[in-house]
């Protein structure tokens, strides 16, 4: 419930969307195209991650902590 309220009242993406539309800096079609492109990129990244080989267990902690 609290999260839903926050999203309705304070979601920065919704605020930016409204501002861009009201100012005429973007159309709904522009924003829909951007959203579609982002979804495609996320879907591709998820597929890549699912299909990537598992790391060698000896290297699983490499590049995780500063040395």
Backbone as JSON Lines, residues from 0, in Angstrom:
{"i":0,"aa":"X","n":[0.82,-1.19,0.0],"ca":[0.0,0.0,0.0],"c":[0.87,1.26,0.0]}
{"i":1,"aa":"X","n":[1.86,1.28,0.9],"ca":[2.74,2.44,1.0],"c":[3.52,2.66,-0.3]}
{"i":2,"aa":"X","n":[4.01,1.57,-0.87],"ca":[4.76,1.68,-2.12],"c":[3.88,2.21,-3.24]}
{"i":3,"aa":"X","n":[2.66,1.74,-3.31],"ca":[1.73,2.2,-4.35],"c":[1.49,3.69,-4.2]}
{"i":4,"aa":"X","n":[1.29,4.15,-2.95],"ca":[1.07,5.58,-2.71],"c":[2.28,6.4,-3.15]}
{"i":5,"aa":"X","n":[3.47,5.92,-2.78],"ca":[4.68,6.62,-3.16],"c":[4.77,6.73,-4.67]}
{"i":6,"aa":"X","n":[4.5,5.62,-5.33],"ca":[4.62,5.61,-6.78],"c":[3.64,6.59,-7.41]}
{"i":7,"aa":"X","n":[2.45,6.64,-6.9],"ca":[1.44,7.55,-7.45],"c":[1.81,9.01,-7.21]}
{"i":8,"aa":"X","n":[2.42,9.3,-6.07],"ca":[2.66,10.69,-5.7],"c":[4.07,11.19,-5.99]}
{"i":9,"aa":"X","n":[5.06,10.28,-5.99],"ca":[6.44,10.76,-6.03],"c":[7.31,10.1,-7.09]}
{"i":10,"aa":"X","n":[6.76,9.27,-7.93],"ca":[7.57,8.56,-8.92],"c":[8.24,9.56,-9.86]}
{"i":11,"aa":"X","n":[9.57,9.62,-9.86],"ca":[10.26,10.62,-10.68],"c":[10.05,10.4,-12.19]}
{"i":12,"aa":"X","n":[9.85,9.18,-12.6],"ca":[9.62,8.93,-14.03],"c":[8.28,9.51,-14.45]}
{"i":13,"aa":"X","n":[7.26,9.32,-13.62],"ca":[5.95,9.9,-13.93],"c":[6.02,11.43,-13.95]}
{"i":14,"aa":"X","n":[6.77,12.0,-13.0],"ca":[6.9,13.47,-12.95],"c":[7.62,13.99,-14.2]}
{"i":15,"aa":"X","n":[8.68,13.33,-14.6],"ca":[9.41,13.76,-15.79],"c":[8.54,13.6,-17.03]}
{"i":16,"aa":"X","n":[7.83,12.49,-17.12],"ca":[6.93,12.27,-18.26],"c":[5.93,13.41,-18.37]}
{"i":17,"aa":"X","n":[5.3,13.73,-17.26],"ca":[4.3,14.81,-17.25],"c":[4.93,16.14,-17.67]}
{"i":18,"aa":"X","n":[6.12,16.42,-17.12],"ca":[6.79,17.69,-17.44],"c":[7.15,17.77,-18.92]}
{"i":19,"aa":"X","n":[7.66,16.67,-19.49],"ca":[8.03,16.67,-20.9],"c":[6.81,16.86,-21.8]}
{"i":20,"aa":"X","n":[5.73,16.2,-21.44],"ca":[4.51,16.34,-22.24],"c":[3.93,17.75,-22.13]}
{"i":21,"aa":"X","n":[3.87,18.28,-20.91],"ca":[3.3,19.61,-20.7],"c":[4.12,20.71,-21.37]}
{"i":22,"aa":"X","n":[5.43,20.54,-21.4],"ca":[6.29,21.57,-22.0],"c":[6.38,21.44,-23.51]}
{"i":23,"aa":"X","n":[5.92,20.31,-24.04],"ca":[6.01,20.1,-25.48],"c":[7.37,19.61,-25.93]}
{"i":24,"aa":"X","n":[8.24,19.29,-24.98],"ca":[9.57,18.81,-25.33],"c":[9.53,17.4,-25.9]}
{"i":25,"aa":"X","n":[8.45,16.67,-25.62],"ca":[8.29,15.31,-26.15],"c":[6.81,15.04,-26.35]}
{"i":26,"aa":"X","n":[6.53,14.16,-27.29],"ca":[5.16,13.72,-27.5],"c":[4.99,12.35,-26.84]}
{"i":27,"aa":"X","n":[3.75,11.92,-26.72],"ca":[3.51,10.6,-26.16],"c":[4.15,9.53,-27.03]}
{"i":28,"aa":"X","n":[4.13,9.74,-28.36],"ca":[4.78,8.78,-29.27],"c":[6.29,8.71,-29.02]}
{"i":29,"aa":"X","n":[6.91,9.87,-28.76],"ca":[8.35,9.89,-28.44],"c":[8.62,9.04,-27.2]}
{"i":30,"aa":"X","n":[7.84,9.28,-26.17],"ca":[8.05,8.57,-24.91],"c":[7.75,7.07,-25.04]}
{"i":31,"aa":"X","n":[6.73,6.74,-25.83],"ca":[6.42,5.32,-26.06],"c":[7.56,4.63,-26.79]}
{"i":32,"aa":"X","n":[8.16,5.33,-27.76],"ca":[9.29,4.76,-28.5],"c":[10.48,4.52,-27.58]}
{"i":33,"aa":"X","n":[10.75,5.49,-26.71],"ca":[11.85,5.34,-25.76],"c":[11.58,4.16,-24.83]}
{"i":34,"aa":"X","n":[10.36,4.07,-24.33],"ca":[9.99,2.98,-23.42],"c":[10.13,1.62,-24.12]}
{"i":35,"aa":"X","n":[9.71,1.54,-25.39],"ca":[9.83,0.29,-26.14],"c":[11.29,-0.09,-26.35]}
{"i":36,"aa":"X","n":[12.13,0.91,-26.64],"ca":[13.56,0.64,-26.84],"c":[14.19,0.13,-25.54]}
{"i":37,"aa":"X","n":[13.83,0.74,-24.44],"ca":[14.36,0.3,-23.15],"c":[13.92,-1.12,-22.84]}
{"i":38,"aa":"X","n":[12.67,-1.44,-23.1],"ca":[12.18,-2.8,-22.86],"c":[12.95,-3.81,-23.71]}
{"i":39,"aa":"X","n":[13.21,-3.47,-24.98],"ca":[13.98,-4.37,-25.85],"c":[15.38,-4.58,-25.29]}
{"i":40,"aa":"X","n":[16.02,-3.5,-24.86],"ca":[17.37,-3.62,-24.3],"c":[17.38,-4.49,-23.05]}
{"i":41,"aa":"X","n":[16.39,-4.32,-22.21],"ca":[16.31,-5.14,-20.99],"c":[16.08,-6.59,-21.35]}
{"i":42,"aa":"X","n":[15.16,-6.84,-22.28],"ca":[14.9,-8.23,-22.7],"c":[16.15,-8.88,-23.27]}
{"i":43,"aa":"X","n":[16.9,-8.13,-24.09],"ca":[18.14,-8.67,-24.66],"c":[19.16,-8.96,-23.57]}
{"i":44,"aa":"X","n":[19.27,-8.08,-22.59],"ca":[20.23,-8.28,-21.5],"c":[19.86,-9.49,-20.66]}
{"i":45,"aa":"X","n":[18.58,-9.67,-20.42],"ca":[18.12,-10.83,-19.65],"c":[18.42,-12.11,-20.41]}
{"i":46,"aa":"X","n":[18.14,-12.13,-21.7],"ca":[18.43,-13.32,-22.51],"c":[19.92,-13.63,-22.52]}
{"i":47,"aa":"X","n":[20.74,-12.58,-22.67],"ca":[22.18,-12.75,-22.65],"c":[22.63,-13.37,-21.33]}
{"i":48,"aa":"X","n":[22.09,-12.84,-20.24],"ca":[22.48,-13.35,-18.91],"c":[22.04,-14.8,-18.73]}
{"i":49,"aa":"X","n":[20.86,-15.11,-19.19],"ca":[20.37,-16.49,-19.05],"c":[21.21,-17.47,-19.85]}
{"i":50,"aa":"X","n":[21.7,-17.04,-21.0],"ca":[22.45,-17.92,-21.89],"c":[23.95,-17.91,-21.64]}
{"i":51,"aa":"X","n":[24.41,-17.01,-20.8],"ca":[25.85,-16.91,-20.53],"c":[26.3,-18.09,-19.67]}
{"i":52,"aa":"X","n":[27.51,-18.55,-19.9],"ca":[28.01,-19.64,-19.06],"c":[28.23,-19.16,-17.63]}
{"i":53,"aa":"X","n":[28.1,-20.07,-16.7],"ca":[28.37,-19.73,-15.3],"c":[29.86,-19.45,-15.13]}
{"i":54,"aa":"X","n":[30.22,-18.53,-14.25],"ca":[31.63,-18.23,-14.05],"c":[32.34,-19.4,-13.36]}
{"i":55,"aa":"X","n":[33.62,-19.46,-13.58],"ca":[34.44,-20.45,-12.89],"c":[34.35,-20.14,-11.4]}
{"i":56,"aa":"X","n":[34.0,-21.12,-10.57],"ca":[33.85,-20.86,-9.13],"c":[35.07,-20.21,-8.49]}
{"i":57,"aa":"X","n":[36.26,-20.44,-9.04],"ca":[37.46,-19.83,-8.48],"c":[37.52,-18.33,-8.75]}
{"i":58,"aa":"X","n":[36.76,-17.86,-9.72],"ca":[36.8,-16.44,-10.09],"c":[35.57,-15.66,-9.64]}
{"i":59,"aa":"X","n":[34.7,-16.32,-8.93],"ca":[33.42,-15.7,-8.59],"c":[33.57,-14.44,-7.72]}
{"i":60,"aa":"X","n":[34.66,-14.34,-6.96],"ca":[34.86,-13.15,-6.13],"c":[35.82,-12.15,-6.76]}
{"i":61,"aa":"X","n":[36.3,-12.43,-7.95],"ca":[37.19,-11.49,-8.64],"c":[36.44,-10.21,-9.0]}
{"i":62,"aa":"X","n":[37.09,-9.1,-8.83],"ca":[36.56,-7.79,-9.22],"c":[35.31,-7.41,-8.43]}
{"i":63,"aa":"X","n":[35.16,-7.97,-7.24],"ca":[34.02,-7.63,-6.4],"c":[34.42,-6.64,-5.33]}
{"i":64,"aa":"X","n":[35.59,-6.8,-4.79],"ca":[36.07,-5.93,-3.73],"c":[37.27,-5.11,-4.22]}
{"i":65,"aa":"X","n":[37.41,-3.93,-3.67],"ca":[38.58,-3.12,-4.0],"c":[39.81,-3.75,-3.35]}
{"i":66,"aa":"X","n":[40.92,-3.71,-4.07],"ca":[42.14,-4.3,-3.53],"c":[43.13,-3.24,-3.14]}
